[in-house]
Amino acid sequence: MSTKYFSPYLSLPGNAAEVFAYYHEVFGGSLDLQKYGDTDTTGFPFTPPPDAVAHAQLDGGLVTLAGGDSFGEGCGGEGEQQLASSIYSFLIGLESVADAEALIATMTGRGSEIAMPFALAPWGDHYGQVRDPFGVLWALVVSGDE
């Protein structure tokens, strides 16, 4: 068995366009954003707002990430940071300490906060965490072999 691809998928509370614009700006790559108003929603079990994101895909750059606006139970309201959690994070392995420090500077310059300072960890790698403005925790690591 082989995997064609793996991508985290974020169900967002009505702010997917803003979230994915931020990720595109920070991580680079190409962004494909499709809104419900641009699709045929005939037969849908609900009537989505036309400006809501049906599907977003960020490819290339530093990450591959997919998502969209969700309208399910417990989804929350616009801007609610329901994604904030300490039980998960997205891990990005970078080539060098300088690359990691540059990404941290980019993220914090755009509203993210340091959750754990980037430093040499007891296991020999450099490691740190940044929480973005939407509540998602990003862990950054540079192998001690680098």
GROMACS .gro file of C-alpha atoms in nm:
model
  146
    1MET     CA    1   0.000   0.000   0.000
    2SER     CA    2   0.124   0.347  -0.077
    3THR     CA    3  -0.008   0.691   0.004
    4LYS     CA    4  -0.078   0.931  -0.277
    5TYR     CA    5  -0.057   1.226  -0.037
    6PHE     CA    6  -0.120   1.333   0.322
    7SER     CA    7  -0.253   1.674   0.419
    8PRO     CA    8  -0.403   1.807   0.741
    9TYR     CA    9  -0.753   1.947   0.688
   10LEU     CA   10  -0.887   2.237   0.896
   11SER     CA   11  -1.261   2.290   0.939
   12LEU     CA   12  -1.284   2.659   1.016
   13PRO     CA   13  -1.563   2.867   1.175
   14GLY     CA   14  -1.632   3.096   0.879
   15ASN     CA   15  -1.286   3.253   0.847
   16ALA     CA   16  -1.117   3.009   0.607
   17ALA     CA   17  -1.041   3.279   0.349
   18GLU     CA   18  -0.856   3.486   0.611
   19VAL     CA   19  -0.675   3.183   0.759
   20PHE     CA   20  -0.557   3.051   0.424
   21ALA     CA   21  -0.448   3.398   0.307
   22TYR     CA   22  -0.234   3.416   0.622
   23TYR     CA   23  -0.085   3.069   0.566
   24HIS     CA   24  -0.015   3.151   0.201
   25GLU     CA   25   0.165   3.471   0.304
   26VAL     CA   26   0.370   3.294   0.575
   27PHE     CA   27   0.446   2.957   0.414
   28GLY     CA   28   0.441   3.040   0.042
   29GLY     CA   29   0.331   2.794  -0.223
   30SER     CA   30   0.020   2.814  -0.437
   31LEU     CA   31  -0.327   2.869  -0.295
   32ASP     CA   32  -0.645   2.745  -0.457
   33LEU     CA   33  -0.955   2.885  -0.287
   34GLN     CA   34  -1.304   2.786  -0.401
   35LYS     CA   35  -1.611   2.958  -0.256
   36TYR     CA   36  -1.958   2.811  -0.239
   37GLY     CA   37  -2.088   3.093  -0.460
   38ASP     CA   38  -1.867   2.960  -0.739
   39THR     CA   39  -2.002   2.604  -0.714
   40ASP     CA   40  -2.328   2.427  -0.781
   41THR     CA   41  -2.482   2.361  -0.440
   42THR     CA   42  -2.795   2.194  -0.579
   43GLY     CA   43  -2.886   1.908  -0.350
   44PHE     CA   44  -2.679   2.027  -0.055
   45PRO     CA   45  -2.842   1.956   0.282
   46PHE     CA   46  -2.788   2.320   0.379
   47THR     CA   47  -2.761   2.659   0.207
   48PRO     CA   48  -2.406   2.785   0.252
   49PRO     CA   49  -2.324   3.154   0.233
   50PRO     CA   50  -2.185   3.231  -0.114
   51ASP     CA   51  -1.867   3.389   0.031
   52ALA     CA   52  -1.791   3.087   0.251
   53VAL     CA   53  -1.495   2.871   0.146
   54ALA     CA   54  -1.598   2.531   0.015
   55HIS     CA   55  -1.240   2.415  -0.021
   56ALA     CA   56  -0.894   2.566   0.015
   57GLN     CA   57  -0.570   2.392  -0.082
   58LEU     CA   58  -0.223   2.530  -0.008
   59ASP     CA   59   0.048   2.335  -0.192
   60GLY     CA   60   0.421   2.376  -0.204
   61GLY     CA   61   0.616   2.625  -0.005
   62LEU     CA   62   0.680   2.493   0.345
   63VAL     CA   63   0.349   2.307   0.396
   64THR     CA   64   0.062   2.133   0.225
   65LEU     CA   65  -0.266   2.213   0.397
   66ALA     CA   66  -0.635   2.189   0.309
   67GLY     CA   67  -0.950   2.321   0.471
   68GLY     CA   68  -1.273   2.510   0.440
   69ASP     CA   69  -1.552   2.677   0.632
   70SER     CA   70  -1.759   2.443   0.846
   71PHE     CA   71  -2.120   2.482   0.945
   72GLY     CA   72  -2.155   2.180   1.171
   73GLU     CA   73  -2.253   2.158   1.536
   74GLY     CA   74  -2.000   2.315   1.771
   75CYS     CA   75  -1.843   2.509   1.490
   76GLY     CA   76  -1.863   2.841   1.669
   77GLY     CA   77  -1.899   3.185   1.527
   78GLU     CA   78  -1.687   3.395   1.298
   79GLY     CA   79  -1.338   3.441   1.437
   80GLU     CA   80  -1.384   3.204   1.731
   81GLN     CA   81  -1.050   3.041   1.808
   82GLN     CA   82  -1.183   2.690   1.853
   83LEU     CA   83  -0.864   2.553   1.696
   84ALA     CA   84  -0.656   2.649   1.999
   85SER     CA   85  -0.546   2.331   2.172
   86SER     CA   86  -0.242   2.183   2.335
   87ILE     CA   87  -0.326   1.829   2.222
   88TYR     CA   88  -0.202   1.872   1.866
   89SER     CA   89   0.045   2.077   1.665
   90PHE     CA   90   0.175   2.080   1.309
   91LEU     CA   91   0.545   1.994   1.295
   92ILE     CA   92   0.770   2.156   1.036
   93GLY     CA   93   1.124   2.025   0.997
   94LEU     CA   94   1.356   2.291   0.862
   95GLU     CA   95   1.703   2.266   0.708
   96SER     CA   96   1.883   2.507   0.940
   97VAL     CA   97   1.851   2.708   1.259
   98ALA     CA   98   1.866   3.024   1.047
   99ASP     CA   99   1.567   2.900   0.839
  100ALA     CA  100   1.369   2.827   1.155
  101GLU     CA  101   1.453   3.163   1.308
  102ALA     CA  102   1.350   3.339   0.985
  103LEU     CA  103   1.015   3.155   0.980
  104ILE     CA  104   0.955   3.240   1.347
  105ALA     CA  105   1.029   3.606   1.272
  106THR     CA  106   0.787   3.599   0.978
  107MET     CA  107   0.513   3.438   1.185
  108THR     CA  108   0.554   3.664   1.489
  109GLY     CA  109   0.571   3.965   1.259
  110ARG     CA  110   0.226   3.867   1.134
  111GLY     CA  111   0.056   3.817   1.470
  112SER     CA  112   0.172   3.475   1.591
  113GLU     CA  113   0.304   3.432   1.944
  114ILE     CA  114   0.593   3.227   2.077
  115ALA     CA  115   0.453   2.932   2.273
  116MET     CA  116   0.795   2.777   2.344
  117PRO     CA  117   1.122   2.954   2.266
  118PHE     CA  118   1.326   2.800   1.984
  119ALA     CA  119   1.638   2.655   2.144
  120LEU     CA  120   1.862   2.353   2.166
  121ALA     CA  121   1.652   2.072   2.314
  122PRO     CA  122   1.780   1.799   2.550
  123TRP     CA  123   1.753   1.541   2.271
  124GLY     CA  124   1.996   1.734   2.051
  125ASP     CA  125   1.764   1.906   1.802
  126HIS     CA  126   1.664   2.272   1.799
  127TYR     CA  127   1.292   2.295   1.878
  128GLY     CA  128   1.029   2.559   1.948
  129GLN     CA  129   0.659   2.635   1.912
  130VAL     CA  130   0.461   2.925   1.767
  131ARG     CA  131   0.083   2.972   1.800
  132ASP     CA  132  -0.070   3.151   1.504
  133PRO     CA  133  -0.344   3.416   1.537
  134PHE     CA  134  -0.609   3.149   1.472
  135GLY     CA  135  -0.504   2.924   1.759
  136VAL     CA  136  -0.307   2.662   1.563
  137LEU     CA  137   0.018   2.551   1.725
  138TRP     CA  138   0.316   2.509   1.491
  139ALA     CA  139   0.618   2.317   1.616
  140LEU     CA  140   0.949   2.387   1.443
  141VAL     CA  141   1.244   2.151   1.453
  142VAL     CA  142   1.594   2.142   1.310
  143SER     CA  143   1.774   1.811   1.341
  144GLY     CA  144   2.085   1.808   1.558
  145ASP     CA  145   2.261   1.661   1.254
  146GLU     CA  146   2.211   1.986   1.058
   0.00000   0.00000   0.00000
